[in-house]
JSON list of C-alpha atoms in Angstrom, two decimals:
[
{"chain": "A", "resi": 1, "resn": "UNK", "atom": "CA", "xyz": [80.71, 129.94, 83.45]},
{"chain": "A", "resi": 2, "resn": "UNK", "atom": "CA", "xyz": [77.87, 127.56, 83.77]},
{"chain": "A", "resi": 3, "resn": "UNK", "atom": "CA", "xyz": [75.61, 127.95, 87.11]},
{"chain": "A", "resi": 4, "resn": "UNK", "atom": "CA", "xyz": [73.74, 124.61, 86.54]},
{"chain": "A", "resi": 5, "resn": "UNK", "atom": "CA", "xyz": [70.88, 125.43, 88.32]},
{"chain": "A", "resi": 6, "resn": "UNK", "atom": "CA", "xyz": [73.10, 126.43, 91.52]},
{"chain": "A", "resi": 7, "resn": "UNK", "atom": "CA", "xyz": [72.37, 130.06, 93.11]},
{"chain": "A", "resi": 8, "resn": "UNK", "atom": "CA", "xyz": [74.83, 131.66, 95.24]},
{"chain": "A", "resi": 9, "resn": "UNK", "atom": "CA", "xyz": [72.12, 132.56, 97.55]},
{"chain": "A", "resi": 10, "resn": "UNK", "atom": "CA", "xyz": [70.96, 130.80, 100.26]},
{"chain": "A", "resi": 11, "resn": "UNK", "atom": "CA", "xyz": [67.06, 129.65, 100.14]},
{"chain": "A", "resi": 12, "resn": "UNK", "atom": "CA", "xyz": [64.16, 130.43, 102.05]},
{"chain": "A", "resi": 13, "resn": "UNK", "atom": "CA", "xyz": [62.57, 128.04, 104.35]},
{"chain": "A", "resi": 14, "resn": "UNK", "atom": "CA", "xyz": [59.02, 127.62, 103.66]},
{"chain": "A", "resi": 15, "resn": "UNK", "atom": "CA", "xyz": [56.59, 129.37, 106.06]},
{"chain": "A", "resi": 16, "resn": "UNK", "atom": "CA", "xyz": [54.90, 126.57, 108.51]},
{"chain": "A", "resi": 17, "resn": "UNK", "atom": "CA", "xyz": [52.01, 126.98, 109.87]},
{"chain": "A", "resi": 18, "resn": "UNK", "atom": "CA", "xyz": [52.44, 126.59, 114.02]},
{"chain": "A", "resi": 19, "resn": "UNK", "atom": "CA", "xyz": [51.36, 123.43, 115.45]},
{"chain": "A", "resi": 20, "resn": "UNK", "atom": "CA", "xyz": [48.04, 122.90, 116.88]},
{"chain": "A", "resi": 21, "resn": "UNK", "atom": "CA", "xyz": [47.09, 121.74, 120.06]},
{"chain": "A", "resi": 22, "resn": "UNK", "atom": "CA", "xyz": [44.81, 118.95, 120.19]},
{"chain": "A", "resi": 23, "resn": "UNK", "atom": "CA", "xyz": [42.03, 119.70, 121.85]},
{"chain": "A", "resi": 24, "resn": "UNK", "atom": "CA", "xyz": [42.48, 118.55, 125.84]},
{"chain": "A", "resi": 25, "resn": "UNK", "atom": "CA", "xyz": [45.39, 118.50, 125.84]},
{"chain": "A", "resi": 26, "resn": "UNK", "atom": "CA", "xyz": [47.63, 119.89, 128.94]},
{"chain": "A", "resi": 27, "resn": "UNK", "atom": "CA", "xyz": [49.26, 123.56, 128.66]},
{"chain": "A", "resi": 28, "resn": "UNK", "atom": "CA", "xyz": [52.66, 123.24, 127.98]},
{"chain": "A", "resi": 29, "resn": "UNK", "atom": "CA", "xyz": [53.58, 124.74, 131.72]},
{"chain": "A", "resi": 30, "resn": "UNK", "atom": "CA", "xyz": [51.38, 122.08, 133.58]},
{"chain": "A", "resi": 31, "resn": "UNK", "atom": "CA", "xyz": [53.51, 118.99, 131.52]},
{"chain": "A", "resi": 32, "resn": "UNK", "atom": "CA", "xyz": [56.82, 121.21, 132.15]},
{"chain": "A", "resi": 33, "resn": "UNK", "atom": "CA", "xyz": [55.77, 120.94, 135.74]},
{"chain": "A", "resi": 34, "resn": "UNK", "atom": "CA", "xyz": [54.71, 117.20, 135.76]},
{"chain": "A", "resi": 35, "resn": "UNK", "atom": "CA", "xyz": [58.07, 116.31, 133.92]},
{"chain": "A", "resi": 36, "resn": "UNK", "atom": "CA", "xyz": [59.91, 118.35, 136.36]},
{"chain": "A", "resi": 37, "resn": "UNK", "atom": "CA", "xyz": [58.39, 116.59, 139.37]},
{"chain": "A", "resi": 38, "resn": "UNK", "atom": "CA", "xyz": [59.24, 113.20, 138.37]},
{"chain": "A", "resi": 39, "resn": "UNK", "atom": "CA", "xyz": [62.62, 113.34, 137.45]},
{"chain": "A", "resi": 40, "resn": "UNK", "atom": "CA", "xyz": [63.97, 115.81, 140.58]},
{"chain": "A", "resi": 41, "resn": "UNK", "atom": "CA", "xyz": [67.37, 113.94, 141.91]},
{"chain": "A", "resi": 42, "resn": "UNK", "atom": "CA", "xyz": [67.17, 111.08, 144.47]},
{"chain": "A", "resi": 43, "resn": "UNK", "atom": "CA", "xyz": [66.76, 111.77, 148.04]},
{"chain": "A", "resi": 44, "resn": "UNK", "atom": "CA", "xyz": [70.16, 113.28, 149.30]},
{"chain": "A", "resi": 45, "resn": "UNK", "atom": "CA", "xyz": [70.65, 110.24, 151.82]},
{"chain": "A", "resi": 46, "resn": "UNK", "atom": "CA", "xyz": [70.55, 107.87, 149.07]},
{"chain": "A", "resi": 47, "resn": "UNK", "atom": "CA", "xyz": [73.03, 109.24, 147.14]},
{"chain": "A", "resi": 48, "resn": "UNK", "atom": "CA", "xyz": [74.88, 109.13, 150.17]},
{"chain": "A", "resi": 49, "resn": "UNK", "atom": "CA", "xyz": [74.27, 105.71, 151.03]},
{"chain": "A", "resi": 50, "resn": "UNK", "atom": "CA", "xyz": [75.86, 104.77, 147.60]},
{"chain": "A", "resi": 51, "resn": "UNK", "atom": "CA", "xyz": [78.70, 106.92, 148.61]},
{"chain": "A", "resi": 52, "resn": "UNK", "atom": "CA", "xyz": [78.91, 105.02, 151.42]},
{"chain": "A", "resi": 53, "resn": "UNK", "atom": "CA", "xyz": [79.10, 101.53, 149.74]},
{"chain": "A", "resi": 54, "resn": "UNK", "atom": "CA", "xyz": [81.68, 102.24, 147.61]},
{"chain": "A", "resi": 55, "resn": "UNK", "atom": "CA", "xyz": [84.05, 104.17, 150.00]},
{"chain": "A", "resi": 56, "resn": "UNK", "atom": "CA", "xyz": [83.27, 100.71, 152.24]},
{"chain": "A", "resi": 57, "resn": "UNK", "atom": "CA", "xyz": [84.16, 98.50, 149.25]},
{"chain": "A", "resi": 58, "resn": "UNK", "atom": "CA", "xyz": [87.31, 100.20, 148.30]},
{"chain": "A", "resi": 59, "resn": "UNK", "atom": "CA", "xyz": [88.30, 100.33, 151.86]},
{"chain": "A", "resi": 60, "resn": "UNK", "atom": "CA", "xyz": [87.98, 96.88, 151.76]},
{"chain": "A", "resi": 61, "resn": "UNK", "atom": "CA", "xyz": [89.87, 95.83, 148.64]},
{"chain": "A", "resi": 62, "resn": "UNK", "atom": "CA", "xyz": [92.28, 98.33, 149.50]},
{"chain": "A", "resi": 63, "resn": "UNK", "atom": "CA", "xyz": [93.23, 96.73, 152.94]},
{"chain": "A", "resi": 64, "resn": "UNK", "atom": "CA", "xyz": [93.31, 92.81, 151.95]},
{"chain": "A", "resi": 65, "resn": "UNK", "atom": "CA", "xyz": [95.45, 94.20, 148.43]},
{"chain": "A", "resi": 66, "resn": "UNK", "atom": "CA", "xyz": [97.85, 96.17, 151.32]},
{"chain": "A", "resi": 67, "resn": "UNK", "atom": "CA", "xyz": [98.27, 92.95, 153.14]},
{"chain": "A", "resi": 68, "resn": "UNK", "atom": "CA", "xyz": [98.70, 90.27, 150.29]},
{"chain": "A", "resi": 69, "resn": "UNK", "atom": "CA", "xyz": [101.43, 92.55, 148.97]},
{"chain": "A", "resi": 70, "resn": "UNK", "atom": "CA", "xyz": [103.54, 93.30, 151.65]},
{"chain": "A", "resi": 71, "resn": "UNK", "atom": "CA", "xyz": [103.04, 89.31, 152.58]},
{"chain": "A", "resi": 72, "resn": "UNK", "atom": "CA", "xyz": [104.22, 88.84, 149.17]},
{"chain": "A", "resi": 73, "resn": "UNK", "atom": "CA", "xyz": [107.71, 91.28, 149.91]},
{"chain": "A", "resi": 74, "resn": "UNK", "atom": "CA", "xyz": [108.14, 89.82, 152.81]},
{"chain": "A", "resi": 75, "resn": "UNK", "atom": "CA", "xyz": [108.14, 86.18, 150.85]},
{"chain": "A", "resi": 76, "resn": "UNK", "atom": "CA", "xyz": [110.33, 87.51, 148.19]},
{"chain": "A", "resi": 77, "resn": "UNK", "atom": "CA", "xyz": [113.12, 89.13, 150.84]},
{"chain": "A", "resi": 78, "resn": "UNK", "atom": "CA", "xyz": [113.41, 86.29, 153.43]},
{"chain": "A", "resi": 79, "resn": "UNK", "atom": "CA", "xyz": [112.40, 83.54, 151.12]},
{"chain": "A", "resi": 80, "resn": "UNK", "atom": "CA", "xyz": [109.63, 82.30, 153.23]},
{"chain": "A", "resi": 81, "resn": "UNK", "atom": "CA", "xyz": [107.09, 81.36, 150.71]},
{"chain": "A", "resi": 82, "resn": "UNK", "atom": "CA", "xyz": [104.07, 80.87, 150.95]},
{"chain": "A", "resi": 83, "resn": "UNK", "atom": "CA", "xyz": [103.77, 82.03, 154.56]},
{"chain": "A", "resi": 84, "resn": "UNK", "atom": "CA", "xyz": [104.57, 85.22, 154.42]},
{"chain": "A", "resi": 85, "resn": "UNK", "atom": "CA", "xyz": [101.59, 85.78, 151.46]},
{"chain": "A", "resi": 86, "resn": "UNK", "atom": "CA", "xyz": [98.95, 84.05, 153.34]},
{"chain": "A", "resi": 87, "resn": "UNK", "atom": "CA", "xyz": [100.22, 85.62, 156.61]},
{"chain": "A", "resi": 88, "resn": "UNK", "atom": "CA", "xyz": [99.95, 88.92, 154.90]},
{"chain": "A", "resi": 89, "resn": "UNK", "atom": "CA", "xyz": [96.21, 88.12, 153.67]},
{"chain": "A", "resi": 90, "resn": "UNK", "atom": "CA", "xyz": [95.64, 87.34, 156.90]},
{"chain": "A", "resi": 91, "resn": "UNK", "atom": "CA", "xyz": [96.56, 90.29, 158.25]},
{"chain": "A", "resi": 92, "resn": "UNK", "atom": "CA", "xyz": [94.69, 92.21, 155.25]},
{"chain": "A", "resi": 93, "resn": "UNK", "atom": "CA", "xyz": [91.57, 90.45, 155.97]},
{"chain": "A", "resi": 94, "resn": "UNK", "atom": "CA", "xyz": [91.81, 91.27, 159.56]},
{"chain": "A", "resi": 95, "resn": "UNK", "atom": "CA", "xyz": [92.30, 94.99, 159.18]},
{"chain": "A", "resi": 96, "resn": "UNK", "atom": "CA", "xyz": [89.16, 95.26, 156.85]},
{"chain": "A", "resi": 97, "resn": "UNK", "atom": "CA", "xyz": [87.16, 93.70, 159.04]},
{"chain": "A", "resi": 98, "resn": "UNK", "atom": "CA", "xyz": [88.23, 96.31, 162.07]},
{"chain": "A", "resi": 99, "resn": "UNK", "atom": "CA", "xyz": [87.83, 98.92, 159.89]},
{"chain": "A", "resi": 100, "resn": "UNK", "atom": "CA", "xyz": [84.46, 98.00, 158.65]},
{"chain": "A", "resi": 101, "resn": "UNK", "atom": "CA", "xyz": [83.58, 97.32, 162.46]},
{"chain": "A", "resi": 102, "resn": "UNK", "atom": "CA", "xyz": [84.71, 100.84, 163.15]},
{"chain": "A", "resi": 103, "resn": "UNK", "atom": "CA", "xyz": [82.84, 102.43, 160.38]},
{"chain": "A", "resi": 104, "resn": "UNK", "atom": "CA", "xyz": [79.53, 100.65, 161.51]},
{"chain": "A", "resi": 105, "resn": "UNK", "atom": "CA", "xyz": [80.25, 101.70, 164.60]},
{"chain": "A", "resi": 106, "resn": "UNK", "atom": "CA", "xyz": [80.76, 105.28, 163.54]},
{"chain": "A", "resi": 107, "resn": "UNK", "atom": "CA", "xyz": [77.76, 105.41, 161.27]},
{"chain": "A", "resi": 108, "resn": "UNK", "atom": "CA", "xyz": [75.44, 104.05, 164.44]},
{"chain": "A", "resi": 109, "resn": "UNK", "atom": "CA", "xyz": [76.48, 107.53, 166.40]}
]
């Protein structure tokens, strides 16, 4: 059987030489500490804030969705349309606007 140049053993890596450090330049635990400092996690009450906006937006949505679609079964089961959709936005629209109210009034303390 022919090997064509092919060993069964695996081959050594060459031997590097370890890098050098330019001269002035930092210590590796000083730039650790500098890279460290600068990417530490946002303040805790802006992360919260963000929370905040999006629990506030899908309250939102969530409400005037709520009321368009029961507007829309109540068009569809007494055959009122469209006044039983645009009541039910209405209505939708008016409940996200108390609850955002109440949330303000909430977050004020």
């Amino acid at each position: 059987m022919e090997s064509h140049g092919v060993s069964d053993r695996p081959e050594q890596p060459e031997q590097l030489d370890p890098p050098r450090r330019p001269s002035g330049a930092p210590e590796i635990p000083e730039v650790l500490r500098q890279t460290r400092s600068t990417s530490e996690p946002k303040s805790p009450r802006r992360v919260s804030s963000l929370a905040e906006g999006f629990a506030l937006g899908t309250d939102l949505l969530v409400s005037i969705a709520v009321g368009i679609g029961l507007g829309y079964l109540a068009d569809c089961w007494l055959g009122t349309s469209p006044w039983g959709l645009l009541l039910g936005m209405a209505a939708g629209m008016g409940g996200a606007i108390s609850r955002l109210i109440r949330r303000q009034n909430r977050s004020r303390g």
